[in-house]
PDB file of C-alpha atoms in Angstrom:
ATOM      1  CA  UNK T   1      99.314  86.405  93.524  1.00 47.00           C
ATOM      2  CA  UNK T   2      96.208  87.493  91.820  1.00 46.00           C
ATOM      3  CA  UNK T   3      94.444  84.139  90.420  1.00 74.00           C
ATOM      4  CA  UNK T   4      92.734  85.838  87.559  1.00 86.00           C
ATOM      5  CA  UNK T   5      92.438  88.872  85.569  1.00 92.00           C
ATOM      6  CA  UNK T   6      89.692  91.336  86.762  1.00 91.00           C
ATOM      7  CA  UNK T   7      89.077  92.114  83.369  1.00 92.00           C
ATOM      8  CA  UNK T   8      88.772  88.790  81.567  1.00 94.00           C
ATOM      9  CA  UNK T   9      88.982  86.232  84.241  1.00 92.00           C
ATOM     10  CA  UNK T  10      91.886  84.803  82.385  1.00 93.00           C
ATOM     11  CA  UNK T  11      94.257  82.882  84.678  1.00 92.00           C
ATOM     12  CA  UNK T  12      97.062  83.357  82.598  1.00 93.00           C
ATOM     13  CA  UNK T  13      98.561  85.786  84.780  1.00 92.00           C
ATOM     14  CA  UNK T  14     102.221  86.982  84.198  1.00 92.00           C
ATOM     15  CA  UNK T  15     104.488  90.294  86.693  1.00 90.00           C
ATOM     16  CA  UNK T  16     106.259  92.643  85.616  1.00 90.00           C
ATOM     17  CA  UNK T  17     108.649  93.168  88.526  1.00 90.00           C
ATOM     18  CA  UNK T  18     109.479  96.676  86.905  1.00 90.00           C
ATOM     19  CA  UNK T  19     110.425  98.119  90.939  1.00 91.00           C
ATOM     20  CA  UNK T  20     112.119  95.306  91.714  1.00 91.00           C
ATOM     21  CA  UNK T  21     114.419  95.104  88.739  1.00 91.00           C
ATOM     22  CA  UNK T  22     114.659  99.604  89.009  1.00 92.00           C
ATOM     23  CA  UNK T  23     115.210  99.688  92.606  1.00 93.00           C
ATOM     24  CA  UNK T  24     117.964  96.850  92.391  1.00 91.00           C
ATOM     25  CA  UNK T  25     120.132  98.201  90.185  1.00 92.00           C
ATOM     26  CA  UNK T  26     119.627 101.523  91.507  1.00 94.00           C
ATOM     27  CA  UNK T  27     120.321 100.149  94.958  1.00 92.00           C
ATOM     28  CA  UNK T  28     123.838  98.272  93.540  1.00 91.00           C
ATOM     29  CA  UNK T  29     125.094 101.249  91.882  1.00 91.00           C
ATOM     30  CA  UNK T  30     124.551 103.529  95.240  1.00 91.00           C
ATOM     31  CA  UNK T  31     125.850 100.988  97.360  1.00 89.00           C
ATOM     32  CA  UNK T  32     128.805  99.848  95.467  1.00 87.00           C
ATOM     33  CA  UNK T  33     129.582 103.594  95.252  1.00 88.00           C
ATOM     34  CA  UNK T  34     129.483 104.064  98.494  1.00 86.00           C
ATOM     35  CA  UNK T  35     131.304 100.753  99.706  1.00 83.00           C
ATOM     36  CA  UNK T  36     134.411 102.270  97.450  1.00 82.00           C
ATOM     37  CA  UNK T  37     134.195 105.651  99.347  1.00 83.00           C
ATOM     38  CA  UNK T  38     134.772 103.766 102.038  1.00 80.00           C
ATOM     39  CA  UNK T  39     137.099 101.387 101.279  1.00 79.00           C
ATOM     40  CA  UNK T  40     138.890 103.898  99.695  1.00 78.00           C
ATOM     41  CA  UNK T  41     139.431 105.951 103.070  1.00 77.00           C
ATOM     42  CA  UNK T  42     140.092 102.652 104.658  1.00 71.00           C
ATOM     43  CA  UNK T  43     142.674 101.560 102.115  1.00 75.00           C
ATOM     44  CA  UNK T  44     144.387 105.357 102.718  1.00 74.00           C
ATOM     45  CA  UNK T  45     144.543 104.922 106.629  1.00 70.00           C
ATOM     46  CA  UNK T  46     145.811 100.836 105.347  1.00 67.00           C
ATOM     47  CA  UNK T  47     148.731 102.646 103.287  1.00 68.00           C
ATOM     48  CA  UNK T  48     149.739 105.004 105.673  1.00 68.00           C
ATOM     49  CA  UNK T  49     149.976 101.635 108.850  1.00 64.00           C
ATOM     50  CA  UNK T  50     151.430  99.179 105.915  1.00 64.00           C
ATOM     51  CA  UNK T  51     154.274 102.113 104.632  1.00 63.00           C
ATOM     52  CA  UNK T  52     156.477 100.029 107.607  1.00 65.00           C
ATOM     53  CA  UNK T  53     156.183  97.201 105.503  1.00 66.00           C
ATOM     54  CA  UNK T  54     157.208  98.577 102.429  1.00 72.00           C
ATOM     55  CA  UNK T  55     155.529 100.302  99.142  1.00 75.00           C
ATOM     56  CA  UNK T  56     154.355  97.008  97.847  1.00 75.00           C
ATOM     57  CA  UNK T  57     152.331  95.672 101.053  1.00 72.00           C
ATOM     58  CA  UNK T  58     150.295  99.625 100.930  1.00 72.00           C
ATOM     59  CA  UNK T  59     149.518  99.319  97.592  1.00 76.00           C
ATOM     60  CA  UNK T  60     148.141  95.539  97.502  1.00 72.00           C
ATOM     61  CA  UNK T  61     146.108  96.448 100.869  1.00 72.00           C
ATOM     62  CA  UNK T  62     145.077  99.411  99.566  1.00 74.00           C
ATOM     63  CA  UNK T  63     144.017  98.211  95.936  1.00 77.00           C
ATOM     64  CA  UNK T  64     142.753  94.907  97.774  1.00 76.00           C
ATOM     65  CA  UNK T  65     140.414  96.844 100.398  1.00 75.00           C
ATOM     66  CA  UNK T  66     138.616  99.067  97.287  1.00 76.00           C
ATOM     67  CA  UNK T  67     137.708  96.054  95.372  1.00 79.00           C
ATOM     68  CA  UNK T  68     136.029  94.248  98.249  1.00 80.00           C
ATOM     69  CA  UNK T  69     134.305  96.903  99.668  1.00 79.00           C
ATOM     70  CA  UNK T  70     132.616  97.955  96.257  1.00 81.00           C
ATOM     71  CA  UNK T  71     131.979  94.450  95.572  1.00 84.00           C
ATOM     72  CA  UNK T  72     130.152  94.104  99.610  1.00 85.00           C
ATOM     73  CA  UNK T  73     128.507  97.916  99.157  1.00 86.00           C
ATOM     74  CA  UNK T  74     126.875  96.452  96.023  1.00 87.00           C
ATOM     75  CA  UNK T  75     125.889  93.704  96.996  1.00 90.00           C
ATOM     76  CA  UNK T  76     124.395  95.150 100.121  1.00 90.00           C
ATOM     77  CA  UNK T  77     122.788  97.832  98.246  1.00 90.00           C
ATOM     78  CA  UNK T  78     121.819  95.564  95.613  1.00 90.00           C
ATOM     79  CA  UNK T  79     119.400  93.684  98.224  1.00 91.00           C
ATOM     80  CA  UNK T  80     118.159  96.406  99.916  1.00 92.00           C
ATOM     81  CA  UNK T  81     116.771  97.778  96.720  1.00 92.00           C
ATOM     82  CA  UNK T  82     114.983  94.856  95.740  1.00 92.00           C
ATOM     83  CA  UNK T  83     113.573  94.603  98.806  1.00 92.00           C
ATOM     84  CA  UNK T  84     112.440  98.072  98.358  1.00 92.00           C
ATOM     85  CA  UNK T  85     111.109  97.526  94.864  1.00 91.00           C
ATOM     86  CA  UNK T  86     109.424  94.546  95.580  1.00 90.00           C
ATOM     87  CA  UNK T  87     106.985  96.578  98.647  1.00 90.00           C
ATOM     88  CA  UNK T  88     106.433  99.038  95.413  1.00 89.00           C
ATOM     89  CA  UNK T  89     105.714  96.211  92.878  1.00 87.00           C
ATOM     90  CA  UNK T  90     103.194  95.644  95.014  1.00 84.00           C
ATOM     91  CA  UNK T  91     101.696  98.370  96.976  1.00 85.00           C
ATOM     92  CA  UNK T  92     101.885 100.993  94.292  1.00 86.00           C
ATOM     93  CA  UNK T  93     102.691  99.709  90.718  1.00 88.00           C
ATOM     94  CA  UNK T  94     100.317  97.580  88.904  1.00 85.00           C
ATOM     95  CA  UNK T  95     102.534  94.631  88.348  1.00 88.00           C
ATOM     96  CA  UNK T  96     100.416  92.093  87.237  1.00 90.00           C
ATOM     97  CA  UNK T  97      99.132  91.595  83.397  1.00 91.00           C
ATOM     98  CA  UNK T  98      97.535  89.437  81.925  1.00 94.00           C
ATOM     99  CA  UNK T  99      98.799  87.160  79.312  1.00 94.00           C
ATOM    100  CA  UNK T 100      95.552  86.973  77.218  1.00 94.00           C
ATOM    101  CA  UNK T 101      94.017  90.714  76.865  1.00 94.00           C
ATOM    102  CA  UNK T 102      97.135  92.751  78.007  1.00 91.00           C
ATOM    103  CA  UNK T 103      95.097  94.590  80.759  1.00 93.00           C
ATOM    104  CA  UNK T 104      97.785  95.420  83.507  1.00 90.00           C
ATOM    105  CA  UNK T 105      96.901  95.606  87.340  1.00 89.00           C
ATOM    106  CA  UNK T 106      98.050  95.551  90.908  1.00 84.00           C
ATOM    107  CA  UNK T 107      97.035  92.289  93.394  1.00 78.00           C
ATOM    108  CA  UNK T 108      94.261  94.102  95.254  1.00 72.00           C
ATOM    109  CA  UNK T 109      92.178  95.656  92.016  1.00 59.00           C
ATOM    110  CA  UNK T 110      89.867  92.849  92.131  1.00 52.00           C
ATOM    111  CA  UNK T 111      87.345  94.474  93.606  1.00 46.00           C
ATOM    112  CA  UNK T 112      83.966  95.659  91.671  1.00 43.00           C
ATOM    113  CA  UNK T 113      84.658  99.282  92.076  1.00 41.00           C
ATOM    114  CA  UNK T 114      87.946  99.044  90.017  1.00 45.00           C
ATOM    115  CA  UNK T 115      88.540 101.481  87.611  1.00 44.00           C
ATOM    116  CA  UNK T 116      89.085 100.608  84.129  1.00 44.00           C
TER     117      UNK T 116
END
């Protein structure tokens, strides 16, 4: 983390985390989405296999196998978007402010040819 603002040479330093928090819920929605698709094909193919046991056992298997794979999609997609937002927190976002004048920038502007 950047130890002091290249502006003021504050240390009171604070993130934004703006990709991070973006990318994550982007990343839940997508992959719980996508786990139900799935589960939902799954939970058809379940249906048709449980039908021997009766009506009941197809439609608890079928209801069952939605809800958990939404619930692993998004939380599988829900990681893998942080992760993403985090690389663009830092590499391309300024994500650091500073507490004491406000003045927003990334980890690496610290050099003297910054633009201000």
């Amino acid at each position: 983390m950047a130890e002091q603002c290249p502006n003021c040479q504050s240390t009171r330093i604070g993130k934004n985390n703006y990709g991070k928090k973006t990318a994550g819920v982007v990343g839940a929605s997508a992959g719980a989405y996508g786990g139900y698709i799935a589960a939902t094909a799954g939970a058809r193919a379940g249906a048709a296999l449980g039908a021997v046991a009766g009506p009941v056992g197809a439609t608890v298997g079928g209801i069952g196998g939605a809800v958990i794979g939404a619930l692993l999609g998004g939380a599988t997609g829900a990681s893998a978007g942080v992760i993403l937002g985090d690389v663009l927190d830092d590499r391309v976002l300024d994500n650091y402010h500073c507490l004491e004048c406000g003045y927003s920038f990334s980890a690496d502007s610290g050099s003297e040819n910054d633009i201000r």
